[in-house]
GROMACS .gro file of C-alpha atoms in nm:
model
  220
    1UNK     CA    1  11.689 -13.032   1.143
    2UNK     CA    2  11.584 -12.782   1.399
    3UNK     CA    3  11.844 -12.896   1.664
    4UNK     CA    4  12.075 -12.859   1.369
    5UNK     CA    5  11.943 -12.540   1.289
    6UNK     CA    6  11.966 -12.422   1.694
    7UNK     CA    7  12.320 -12.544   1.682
    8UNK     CA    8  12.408 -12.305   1.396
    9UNK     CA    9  12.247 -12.023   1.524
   10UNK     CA   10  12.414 -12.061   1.869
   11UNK     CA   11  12.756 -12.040   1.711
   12UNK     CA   12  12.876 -11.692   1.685
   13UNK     CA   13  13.278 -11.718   1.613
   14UNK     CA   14  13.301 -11.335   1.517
   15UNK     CA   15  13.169 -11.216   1.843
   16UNK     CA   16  13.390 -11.478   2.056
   17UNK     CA   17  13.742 -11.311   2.126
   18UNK     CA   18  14.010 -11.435   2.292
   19UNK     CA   19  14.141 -11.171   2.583
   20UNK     CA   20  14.485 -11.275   2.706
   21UNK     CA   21  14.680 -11.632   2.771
   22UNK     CA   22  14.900 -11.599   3.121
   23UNK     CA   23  15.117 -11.913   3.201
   24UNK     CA   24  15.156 -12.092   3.501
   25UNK     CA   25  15.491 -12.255   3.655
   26UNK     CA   26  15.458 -12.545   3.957
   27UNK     CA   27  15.793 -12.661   4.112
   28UNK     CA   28  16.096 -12.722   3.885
   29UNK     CA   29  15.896 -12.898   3.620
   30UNK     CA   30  15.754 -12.572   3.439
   31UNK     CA   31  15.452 -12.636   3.248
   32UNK     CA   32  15.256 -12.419   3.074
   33UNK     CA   33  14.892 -12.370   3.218
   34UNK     CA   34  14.642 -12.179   3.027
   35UNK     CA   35  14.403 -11.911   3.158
   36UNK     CA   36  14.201 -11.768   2.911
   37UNK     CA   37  13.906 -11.457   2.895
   38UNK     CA   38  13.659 -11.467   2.660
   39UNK     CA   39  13.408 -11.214   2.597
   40UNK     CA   40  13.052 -11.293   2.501
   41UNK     CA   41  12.788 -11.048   2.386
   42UNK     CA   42  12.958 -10.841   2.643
   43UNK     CA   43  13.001 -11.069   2.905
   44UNK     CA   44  13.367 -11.193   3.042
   45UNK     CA   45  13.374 -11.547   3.029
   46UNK     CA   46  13.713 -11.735   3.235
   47UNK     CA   47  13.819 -12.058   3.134
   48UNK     CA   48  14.093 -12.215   3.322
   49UNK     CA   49  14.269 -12.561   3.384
   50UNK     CA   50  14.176 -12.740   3.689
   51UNK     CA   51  14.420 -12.671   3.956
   52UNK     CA   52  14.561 -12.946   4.231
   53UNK     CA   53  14.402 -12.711   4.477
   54UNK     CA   54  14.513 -12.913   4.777
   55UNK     CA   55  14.838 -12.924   4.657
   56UNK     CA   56  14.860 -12.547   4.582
   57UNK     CA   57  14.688 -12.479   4.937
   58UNK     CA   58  14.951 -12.718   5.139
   59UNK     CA   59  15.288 -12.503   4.981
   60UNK     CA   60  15.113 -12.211   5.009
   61UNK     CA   61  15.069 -12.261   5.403
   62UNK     CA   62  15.444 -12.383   5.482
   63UNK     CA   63  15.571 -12.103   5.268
   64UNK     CA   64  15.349 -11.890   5.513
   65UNK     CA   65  15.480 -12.027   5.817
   66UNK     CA   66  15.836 -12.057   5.698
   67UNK     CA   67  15.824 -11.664   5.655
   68UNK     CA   68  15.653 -11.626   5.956
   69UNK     CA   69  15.900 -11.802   6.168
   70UNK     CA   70  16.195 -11.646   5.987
   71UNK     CA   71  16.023 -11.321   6.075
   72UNK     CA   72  16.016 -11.389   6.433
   73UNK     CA   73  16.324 -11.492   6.456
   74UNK     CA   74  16.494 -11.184   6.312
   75UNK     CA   75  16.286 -10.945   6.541
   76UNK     CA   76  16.402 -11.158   6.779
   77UNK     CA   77  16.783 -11.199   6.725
   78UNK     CA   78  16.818 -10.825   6.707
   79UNK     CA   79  16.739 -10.715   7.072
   80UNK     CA   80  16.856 -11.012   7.253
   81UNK     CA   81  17.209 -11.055   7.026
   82UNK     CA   82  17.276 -10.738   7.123
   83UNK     CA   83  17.170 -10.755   7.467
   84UNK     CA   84  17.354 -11.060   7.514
   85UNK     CA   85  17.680 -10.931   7.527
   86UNK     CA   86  17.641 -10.617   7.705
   87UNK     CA   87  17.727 -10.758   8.006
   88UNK     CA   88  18.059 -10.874   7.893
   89UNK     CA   89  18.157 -10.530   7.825
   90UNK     CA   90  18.021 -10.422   8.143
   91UNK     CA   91  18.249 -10.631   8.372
   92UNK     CA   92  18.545 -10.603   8.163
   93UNK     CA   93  18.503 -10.193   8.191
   94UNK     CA   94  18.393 -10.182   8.538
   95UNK     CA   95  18.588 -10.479   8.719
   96UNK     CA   96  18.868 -10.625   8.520
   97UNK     CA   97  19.077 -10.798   8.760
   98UNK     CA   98  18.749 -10.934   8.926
   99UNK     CA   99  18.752 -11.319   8.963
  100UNK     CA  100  18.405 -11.359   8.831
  101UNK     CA  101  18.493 -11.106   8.469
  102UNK     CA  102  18.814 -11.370   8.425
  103UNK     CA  103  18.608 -11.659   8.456
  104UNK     CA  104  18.335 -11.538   8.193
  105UNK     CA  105  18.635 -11.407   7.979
  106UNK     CA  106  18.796 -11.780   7.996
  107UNK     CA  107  18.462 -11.943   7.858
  108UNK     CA  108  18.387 -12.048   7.483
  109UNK     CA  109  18.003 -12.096   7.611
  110UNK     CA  110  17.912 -11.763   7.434
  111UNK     CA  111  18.102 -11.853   7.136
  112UNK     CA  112  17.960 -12.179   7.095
  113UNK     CA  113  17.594 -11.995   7.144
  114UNK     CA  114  17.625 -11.751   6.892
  115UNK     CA  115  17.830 -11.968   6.638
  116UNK     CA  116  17.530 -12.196   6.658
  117UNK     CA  117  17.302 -11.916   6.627
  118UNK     CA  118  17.475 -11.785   6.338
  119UNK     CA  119  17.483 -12.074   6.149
  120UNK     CA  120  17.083 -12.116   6.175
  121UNK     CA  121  17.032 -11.741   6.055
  122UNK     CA  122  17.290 -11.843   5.790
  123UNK     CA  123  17.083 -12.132   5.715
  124UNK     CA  124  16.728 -11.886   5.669
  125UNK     CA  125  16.898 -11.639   5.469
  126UNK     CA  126  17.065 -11.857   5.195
  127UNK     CA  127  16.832 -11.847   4.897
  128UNK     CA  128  16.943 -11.979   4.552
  129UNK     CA  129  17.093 -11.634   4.420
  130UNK     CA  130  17.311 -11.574   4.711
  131UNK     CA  131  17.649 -11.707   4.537
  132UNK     CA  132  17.496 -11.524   4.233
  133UNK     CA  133  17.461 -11.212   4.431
  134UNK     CA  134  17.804 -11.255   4.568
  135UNK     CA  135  17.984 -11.339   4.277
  136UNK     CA  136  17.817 -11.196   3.924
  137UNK     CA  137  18.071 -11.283   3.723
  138UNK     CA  138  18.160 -11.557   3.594
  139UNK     CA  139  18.569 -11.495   3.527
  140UNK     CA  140  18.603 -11.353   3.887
  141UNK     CA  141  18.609 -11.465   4.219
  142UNK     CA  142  18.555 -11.081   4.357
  143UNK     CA  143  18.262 -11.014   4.505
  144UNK     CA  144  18.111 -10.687   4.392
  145UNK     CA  145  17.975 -10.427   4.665
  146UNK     CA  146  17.577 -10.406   4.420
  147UNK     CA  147  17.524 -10.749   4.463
  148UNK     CA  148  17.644 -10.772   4.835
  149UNK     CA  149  17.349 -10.479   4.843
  150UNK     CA  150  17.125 -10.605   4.762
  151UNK     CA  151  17.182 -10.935   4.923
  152UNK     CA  152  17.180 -10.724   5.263
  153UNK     CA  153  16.857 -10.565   5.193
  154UNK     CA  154  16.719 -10.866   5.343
  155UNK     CA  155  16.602 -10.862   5.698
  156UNK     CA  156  16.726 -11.224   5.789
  157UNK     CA  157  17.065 -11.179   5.595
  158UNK     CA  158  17.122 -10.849   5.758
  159UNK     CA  159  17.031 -11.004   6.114
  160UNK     CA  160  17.305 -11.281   6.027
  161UNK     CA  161  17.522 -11.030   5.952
  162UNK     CA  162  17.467 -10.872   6.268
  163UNK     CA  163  17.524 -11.208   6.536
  164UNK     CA  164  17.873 -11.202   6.286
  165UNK     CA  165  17.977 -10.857   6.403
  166UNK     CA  166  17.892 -10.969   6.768
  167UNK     CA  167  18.083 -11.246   6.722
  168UNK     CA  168  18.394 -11.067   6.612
  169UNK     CA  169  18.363 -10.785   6.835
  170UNK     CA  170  18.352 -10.989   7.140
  171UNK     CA  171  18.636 -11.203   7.016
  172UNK     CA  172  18.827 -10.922   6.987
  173UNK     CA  173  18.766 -10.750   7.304
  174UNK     CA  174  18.875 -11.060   7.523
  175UNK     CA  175  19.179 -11.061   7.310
  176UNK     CA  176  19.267 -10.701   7.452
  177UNK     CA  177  19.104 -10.799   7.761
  178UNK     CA  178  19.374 -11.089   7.842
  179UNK     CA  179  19.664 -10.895   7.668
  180UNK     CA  180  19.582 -10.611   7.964
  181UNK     CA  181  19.602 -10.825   8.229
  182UNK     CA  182  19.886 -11.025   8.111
  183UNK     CA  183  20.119 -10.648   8.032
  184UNK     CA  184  19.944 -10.450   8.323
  185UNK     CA  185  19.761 -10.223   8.029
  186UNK     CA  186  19.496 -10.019   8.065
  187UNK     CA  187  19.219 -10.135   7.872
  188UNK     CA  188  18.898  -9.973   7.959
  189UNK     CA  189  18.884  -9.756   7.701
  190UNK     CA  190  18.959  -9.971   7.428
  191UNK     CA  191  18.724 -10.230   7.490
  192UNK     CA  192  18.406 -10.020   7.463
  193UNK     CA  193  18.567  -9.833   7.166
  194UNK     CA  194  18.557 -10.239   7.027
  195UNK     CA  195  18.191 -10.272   7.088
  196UNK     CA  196  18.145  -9.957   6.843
  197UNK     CA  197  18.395  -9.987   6.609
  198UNK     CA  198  18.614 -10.272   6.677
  199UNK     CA  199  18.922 -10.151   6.423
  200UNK     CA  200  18.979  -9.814   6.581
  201UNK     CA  201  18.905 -10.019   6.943
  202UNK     CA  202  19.170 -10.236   6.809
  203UNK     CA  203  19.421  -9.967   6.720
  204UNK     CA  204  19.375  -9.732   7.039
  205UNK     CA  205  19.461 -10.084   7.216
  206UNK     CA  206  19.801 -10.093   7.001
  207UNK     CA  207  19.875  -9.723   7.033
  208UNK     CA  208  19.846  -9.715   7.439
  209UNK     CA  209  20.048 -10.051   7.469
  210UNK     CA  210  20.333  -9.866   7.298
  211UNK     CA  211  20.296  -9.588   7.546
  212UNK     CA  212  20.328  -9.799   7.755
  213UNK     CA  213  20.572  -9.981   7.631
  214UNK     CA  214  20.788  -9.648   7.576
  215UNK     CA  215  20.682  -9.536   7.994
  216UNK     CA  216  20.860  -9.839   8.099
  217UNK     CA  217  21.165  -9.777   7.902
  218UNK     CA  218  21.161  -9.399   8.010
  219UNK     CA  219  21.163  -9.486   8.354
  220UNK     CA  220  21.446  -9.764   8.337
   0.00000   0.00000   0.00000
């Protein structure tokens, strides 16, 4: 009777509340986890599940070093990208009908390189929205300039971006590089204007091959 009575004493439902219930989700198989506050004469009380604590600990760290990694490599890919193909430019500007600026010109190495290297940023920055982000609608195949936004405002997607514009660029000026030396045109001033802005680099290229095309004809 007196353990009977304790127990009845010791049970004080009006002054046991219930604070807040906050769910957990682990993997693709969401379950709901409860976490629950109580409050005792005054005092916080947390109940909660018992977590796989190793298991929690191991994602946690290769998250961590994926992100870490992926970090590195964009403040890496930046400077050196860039760097890269400087001296490209340089040789095509300063010695064009050297021996050694054909050779490099002739090579698909630095193609190859950056394709490669391209393809792994590629490969970092896809995440499970990106075809969402490019293409919000569901009736249209258009992407939409918000979502391609917001999709840049990543540092590893816009560093992808980046080794694409090298790419390109450098395509591009060994395309008006050859074409020079094949027509005898002048192209050291459209090659660097390709580095910085490869349409209007492409277009002074076109405009001073027709003057030079219209010289020829002038003088015949």
């Amino acid at each position: 009777m007196a353990f009977s009575s304790c127990l009845c004493h010791f049970s004080i439902p009006h002054k046991l509340q219930r604070n807040q219930t906050a769910p957990f989700g682990h993997g693709s198989n969401s379950s709901v986890l409860s976490r629950q506050q109580y409050f005792l004469e005054g005092s916080r009380v947390i109940t909660s599940p018992n977590l796989p604590k190793t298991l929690l600990q191991r994602r946690s760290s290769r998250v961590s070093a994926s992100w870490l990694a992926s970090c590195e490599v964009v403040k890496s890919v930046f400077p050196l990208g860039t760097i890269a193909v400087l001296p490209f430019y340089v040789f095509m500007v300063v010695a064009p009908k050297a021996k050694l600026t054909q050779k490099m010109m002739e090579s698909n190495i630095p193609y190859i390189v950056f394709g490669l290297l391209y393809s792994y940023l590629l490969y970092l920055s896809w995440t499970p929205d990106t075809l969402q982000l490019l293409f919000p609608s569901n009736t249209s195949w258009i992407p939409e300039l918000a979502g391609i936004a917001k999709m840049f405002s990543r540092e590893i997607t816009l560093a992808s971006a980046w080794i694409h514009l090298l790419i390109i660029d450098l395509f591009a000026a060994r395309q008006v590089y050859h074409d020079g030396l094949q027509n005898d045109i002048e192209t050291r001033h459209s090659i660097p204007m390709i580095l910085l802005c490869c349409p209007i680099g492409l277009v002074t290229h076109l405009v001073t091959k027709k003057l030079y095309s219209l010289r020829e004809v002038k003088n015949n």
